[in-house]
Amino acid sequence: MIIVMRPHVPEDELAAVTSLIDALHLSAHVSRGAERTIVGLIGVSNDKETLLAQFGQMDGVESVVPISKSYKLVSREAREHRTLVRVGARIVFGGEELAICAGPCSVESREQLLTTADAVARAGANLLRGGAFKPRSSPYAFQGLGVDGLKYLREAADLHGLAVVTEVLDVRDIEVVAQHADLLQIGARNMQNFGLLRELGRQPKPVLLKRGLSATIEEWLMAAEYVYGGGNHGVILCERGIRSFDPQTRNVLDLAAIPVAQSLTHLPVIADPSHGTGQRALVLPMSLAAVAAGADGLIVEVHPNPAAALSDGPQSLTLPLFADLMRRLTPIARAVDRRLPEPALAA
Ligand code: PEP
Ligand code: MN
């Protein structure tokens, strides 16, 4: 059961609710977001009707909702309207306008990012992606440029009016990544790194939560609940493909997961057709399909010279291919009542 408090509820009204919870020997989980505080009531087994009436009439309470799911605050039952997640000064995930993140798998050099940012901004992207801290299967593979990479991302994005999305691999890096980025990516391999999820829940920058390599949709939503429950209500989900038996594609991009997740949660859901397929030629058709399926945005790997990329070259689009993708997306977006981002500021 959750108790949704009115926006900007006074402390004494919240305290009255938590006192009653204590008096009833129930436990409460209080999630304080920037605007709204939500109280999760844990361990309610019977007498739901009485509790609904009791809490429903208290000052400061907007609604009391019984929720049977294992994830509660992020569930569709908890919130009637879709959550809009603000990123940077100008971007909103979950509205009519799609959010398009584009850039290399790894940040490799300042020049690489300046060239990429210029091209993706001109083509109509609104966020620059790029890994500065890379989760590589082999410890001997390129691990990323670290803080230098973050600086290059910020500089290139600012020059072209883009926001920055980049992965945070480790709790120890949250502060420095949050200093440079507008949106913090939790990679597929870290979807169930509960310590990382909890820490990201305690800081204010929005989070892009990739689906784990073999995570069910329910596990993915429970991971989102860790971040949201910590008080960070800026959570965006990303379907990036799951492992299956057929090696033909790198992963299986689960397009049905987009409308399924949107039916189960009020959070925005985007798609990653690059990791979802592993092949450049499949990125265009799967991007179109993801938007047609209702995705709130895309994250796409783009590289000025994919053949020389230090990671994920085979799935990276060239700069002209990305521009072509954006052109081809326009009518698809329109057909599902969405639109592409407004052109970035100083492209
Ligand atoms: C990435 O975005 O480059 C990445 C490593 O993604 P994932 O965590 O989905 O594999
Ligand atoms: Mn990659």
XYZ file of C-alpha atoms and ligand atoms in Angstrom:
358
model
C 0.000 0.000 0.000
C 1.336 3.486 -0.704
C 0.318 6.859 0.645
C 0.855 9.683 -1.827
C 1.250 13.014 -0.048
C 0.216 16.311 -1.649
C 3.021 18.208 -3.437
C 5.243 20.130 -0.979
C 3.459 18.666 2.028
C 4.278 20.339 5.402
C 6.529 18.317 7.721
C 3.941 18.092 10.527
C 1.371 16.473 8.229
C 3.936 13.922 7.083
C 4.964 13.306 10.698
C 1.332 12.620 11.657
C 1.148 9.938 8.973
C 4.397 8.229 10.002
C 3.358 8.375 13.686
C 0.126 6.569 12.912
C 2.106 3.962 10.972
C 4.345 3.436 14.015
C 1.338 3.257 16.327
C -0.157 0.528 14.123
C 3.171 -1.403 14.268
C 3.574 -1.242 10.490
C 6.767 -0.170 8.783
C 7.063 2.822 6.512
C 9.411 3.619 3.671
C 9.458 7.345 3.009
C 10.593 8.445 -0.450
C 11.175 12.204 -0.597
C 11.332 13.451 -4.151
C 11.974 17.033 -5.237
C 8.231 17.750 -5.397
C 6.391 14.888 -3.875
C 6.795 12.580 -0.915
C 5.441 9.053 -1.092
C 5.134 6.737 1.894
C 5.301 3.009 1.239
C 3.508 0.926 3.867
C 5.190 -2.415 4.237
C 3.740 -5.556 5.759
C 0.036 -4.805 5.327
C -1.748 -8.119 5.099
C -5.291 -7.555 6.304
C -7.623 -4.749 7.233
C -6.770 -2.901 4.043
C -10.179 -1.207 3.925
C -9.761 0.264 7.411
C -6.261 1.518 6.599
C -7.442 3.065 3.342
C -10.115 5.024 5.186
C -7.855 5.906 8.125
C -4.987 7.332 6.076
C -7.184 8.637 3.272
C -8.763 11.267 5.505
C -5.555 12.636 7.032
C -4.328 16.146 6.239
C -1.737 16.244 3.484
C -2.697 12.871 2.034
C -3.631 12.971 -1.631
C -4.401 9.296 -2.163
C -3.902 5.859 -0.671
C -3.365 3.065 -3.169
C -3.235 -0.657 -2.423
C -0.489 -2.228 -4.578
C 0.081 -5.931 -4.801
C 3.200 -5.819 -7.010
C 6.730 -6.367 -5.726
C 7.660 -2.938 -7.082
C 5.327 -0.281 -5.773
C 6.364 3.341 -6.189
C 7.251 2.913 -9.862
C 4.143 0.879 -10.653
C 1.394 2.210 -12.864
C -1.076 1.851 -9.997
C 0.922 4.326 -7.914
C 0.604 7.154 -10.394
C -2.121 7.950 -12.854
C -0.002 10.150 -15.136
C 3.212 9.252 -16.921
C 6.291 10.637 -15.217
C 8.160 13.262 -17.201
C 11.877 13.140 -16.436
C 13.775 16.395 -16.930
C 17.377 16.151 -18.074
C 19.529 19.276 -18.181
C 17.783 22.558 -18.834
C 15.749 21.697 -21.912
C 15.096 17.986 -22.262
C 12.090 16.034 -21.063
C 11.825 12.242 -21.369
C 8.308 10.820 -21.566
C 6.528 13.682 -23.318
C 5.493 14.140 -26.924
C 9.037 15.001 -27.970
C 11.391 12.042 -28.270
C 14.783 12.121 -26.562
C 17.621 11.082 -28.864
C 21.014 10.212 -27.350
C 23.847 9.655 -29.828
C 27.601 9.303 -29.674
C 30.396 6.769 -29.505
C 30.461 3.673 -27.327
C 33.660 4.943 -25.675
C 35.115 8.394 -25.419
C 38.449 8.000 -27.234
C 39.704 11.554 -27.743
C 38.649 15.192 -27.602
C 38.673 15.424 -31.409
C 36.485 12.332 -31.782
C 33.865 13.884 -29.507
C 33.984 17.365 -31.034
C 33.413 15.879 -34.500
C 30.656 13.548 -33.298
C 28.851 16.177 -31.211
C 28.802 18.593 -34.141
C 27.353 15.977 -36.495
C 24.746 14.479 -34.155
C 23.554 17.933 -33.056
C 23.118 18.981 -36.688
C 21.214 15.785 -37.369
C 18.840 16.526 -34.473
C 20.041 14.548 -31.437
C 19.612 16.250 -28.065
C 21.982 14.242 -25.864
C 25.593 13.233 -26.404
C 26.479 9.743 -25.205
C 29.912 8.202 -24.641
C 31.473 5.948 -22.042
C 34.329 7.389 -19.980
C 34.247 4.455 -17.558
C 33.711 1.292 -19.610
C 32.409 -2.083 -18.401
C 34.517 -4.444 -20.530
C 34.229 -8.212 -20.430
C 38.019 -8.523 -20.592
C 40.156 -6.684 -18.038
C 42.738 -6.198 -20.820
C 40.343 -4.349 -23.151
C 40.228 -0.516 -23.264
C 38.685 0.625 -19.980
C 37.912 4.241 -20.912
C 39.584 7.616 -20.397
C 37.985 8.217 -16.987
C 37.771 11.821 -15.809
C 39.464 13.179 -18.980
C 36.685 11.506 -20.962
C 34.051 13.217 -18.810
C 35.676 16.598 -19.498
C 35.695 16.003 -23.254
C 32.023 14.987 -23.147
C 31.036 18.137 -21.268
C 33.017 20.436 -23.517
C 31.736 18.923 -26.762
C 28.132 18.815 -25.524
C 28.183 22.439 -24.332
C 29.563 23.652 -27.651
C 26.567 22.156 -29.443
C 23.717 22.629 -26.963
C 23.558 18.926 -26.054
C 23.107 17.243 -22.676
C 25.503 14.488 -21.550
C 24.637 10.878 -20.739
C 27.419 8.588 -19.544
C 27.800 5.440 -17.490
C 28.723 5.339 -13.829
C 30.343 1.996 -13.063
C 31.206 2.343 -9.423
C 29.799 4.016 -6.321
C 33.176 5.759 -5.878
C 32.756 7.579 -9.205
C 29.226 8.929 -8.708
C 30.329 12.357 -7.556
C 32.744 13.042 -10.389
C 30.398 11.628 -13.052
C 27.506 13.709 -11.675
C 29.706 16.826 -11.821
C 30.091 16.439 -15.580
C 26.977 14.593 -16.797
C 23.278 15.450 -16.939
C 22.029 11.847 -16.992
C 23.793 8.941 -15.252
C 23.644 5.599 -17.037
C 23.506 2.347 -15.087
C 24.804 -0.306 -17.451
C 23.185 -3.670 -18.090
C 25.851 -5.432 -16.027
C 25.087 -3.239 -13.036
C 21.292 -3.417 -13.145
C 21.302 -5.445 -9.945
C 24.236 -3.716 -8.256
C 22.014 -2.777 -5.341
C 24.634 -0.653 -3.577
C 25.055 1.463 -6.711
C 21.282 1.699 -7.197
C 20.777 2.866 -3.622
C 23.508 5.508 -3.859
C 22.111 6.822 -7.140
C 18.754 7.057 -5.407
C 20.251 9.453 -2.875
C 21.614 11.985 -5.364
C 19.640 14.366 -7.561
C 20.846 13.672 -11.134
C 18.422 11.573 -13.232
C 19.323 7.984 -14.018
C 19.096 5.871 -17.190
C 18.621 2.271 -16.067
C 19.528 -0.310 -18.698
C 17.816 -3.681 -18.574
C 20.139 -6.460 -17.381
C 21.473 -9.018 -19.855
C 19.073 -11.657 -18.592
C 16.711 -9.658 -16.434
C 12.980 -10.152 -16.477
C 10.852 -7.035 -16.808
C 9.818 -7.452 -13.175
C 13.466 -7.557 -12.005
C 14.165 -4.446 -14.074
C 11.268 -2.586 -12.432
C 12.393 -3.707 -8.964
C 15.843 -2.271 -9.767
C 14.139 1.010 -10.732
C 12.289 0.884 -7.396
C 15.639 0.933 -5.533
C 16.568 4.258 -7.164
C 13.083 5.775 -7.013
C 12.542 4.662 -3.433
C 15.713 6.473 -2.387
C 14.048 9.737 -3.396
C 15.401 10.113 -6.924
C 12.257 10.153 -9.040
C 14.163 10.873 -12.249
C 14.416 7.299 -13.512
C 14.333 6.357 -17.216
C 14.323 2.709 -18.337
C 16.257 1.472 -21.361
C 15.564 -1.772 -23.230
C 18.942 -2.837 -24.670
C 18.375 -6.437 -25.670
C 18.580 -9.647 -23.690
C 20.647 -12.793 -24.156
C 19.045 -15.675 -25.961
C 20.005 -18.843 -27.825
C 20.495 -17.424 -31.305
C 23.972 -15.947 -31.968
C 22.769 -14.266 -35.181
C 22.364 -10.947 -33.376
C 24.427 -9.824 -30.372
C 21.296 -9.656 -28.202
C 17.573 -9.931 -28.802
C 16.061 -6.449 -28.709
C 12.834 -7.095 -26.837
C 10.506 -4.602 -28.482
C 7.450 -5.973 -26.693
C 9.178 -5.002 -23.426
C 8.616 -1.330 -24.338
C 4.788 -1.363 -24.258
C 4.809 -4.008 -21.521
C 7.005 -1.864 -19.268
C 4.923 1.209 -20.089
C 1.806 -0.658 -19.015
C 3.420 -1.626 -15.688
C 5.244 1.612 -14.791
C 4.713 5.353 -15.176
C 8.426 5.883 -15.939
C 9.701 6.678 -19.472
C 11.145 3.801 -21.512
C 13.705 4.217 -24.305
C 15.443 1.698 -26.584
C 19.067 0.961 -27.470
C 19.097 -0.633 -30.940
C 22.924 -0.633 -31.020
C 23.556 -3.066 -28.158
C 20.186 -4.655 -28.937
C 21.431 -5.934 -32.278
C 25.217 -5.515 -32.417
C 25.061 -4.798 -36.147
C 25.161 -1.454 -37.923
C 22.699 -2.527 -40.617
C 20.062 -3.429 -38.031
C 20.182 -0.165 -36.127
C 17.989 1.756 -38.587
C 15.119 -0.751 -38.842
C 15.083 -1.447 -35.103
C 15.163 2.274 -34.267
C 12.131 2.829 -36.463
C 10.408 -0.185 -34.920
C 11.182 0.934 -31.351
C 9.682 4.371 -31.934
C 6.674 2.784 -33.638
C 6.305 0.538 -30.570
C 6.070 3.618 -28.342
C 9.626 4.154 -27.097
C 10.113 7.570 -25.471
C 13.516 7.903 -27.087
C 16.605 6.151 -28.394
C 20.254 5.790 -27.459
C 22.382 5.064 -30.522
C 26.117 4.503 -30.984
C 27.666 6.802 -33.596
C 31.354 7.063 -34.490
C 33.221 9.205 -37.068
C 35.222 6.142 -38.126
C 33.653 2.930 -36.800
C 36.412 0.756 -38.285
C 38.884 2.400 -35.890
C 36.589 2.422 -32.827
C 38.113 1.094 -29.593
C 34.804 -0.563 -28.691
C 31.592 -1.582 -30.463
C 32.668 -0.431 -33.942
C 30.541 -3.065 -35.761
C 27.330 -1.670 -34.279
C 28.235 2.019 -34.565
C 26.599 4.197 -37.202
C 28.726 6.541 -39.273
C 27.862 10.234 -39.063
C 25.934 10.217 -42.407
C 24.057 7.040 -41.414
C 22.918 8.731 -38.209
C 21.664 11.754 -40.153
C 19.796 9.361 -42.444
C 18.277 7.593 -39.412
C 16.944 10.900 -38.083
C 15.369 11.722 -41.450
C 13.705 8.321 -41.655
C 12.437 8.606 -38.077
C 10.483 11.792 -38.751
C 7.395 10.240 -40.417
C 7.379 7.277 -38.013
C 7.386 9.619 -35.011
C 4.549 11.614 -36.534
C 2.532 8.451 -37.160
C 2.591 7.645 -33.423
C 1.908 11.241 -32.298
C 5.494 11.984 -31.327
C 8.038 14.400 -32.720
C 11.798 14.610 -32.954
C 13.671 17.033 -30.679
C 13.844 20.737 -31.448
C 17.243 21.485 -33.021
C 19.973 21.929 -30.401
C 21.095 25.488 -29.610
C 24.327 26.331 -31.316
C 24.733 23.556 -33.871
C 27.047 1.144 -23.464
O 26.054 1.867 -23.494
O 28.098 1.361 -24.125
C 26.962 -0.126 -22.711
C 28.056 -0.715 -22.224
O 25.723 -0.590 -22.604
P 25.132 -1.894 -21.864
O 25.339 -1.658 -20.403
O 23.685 -1.893 -22.273
O 25.876 -3.082 -22.400
Mn 28.825 0.050 -26.436
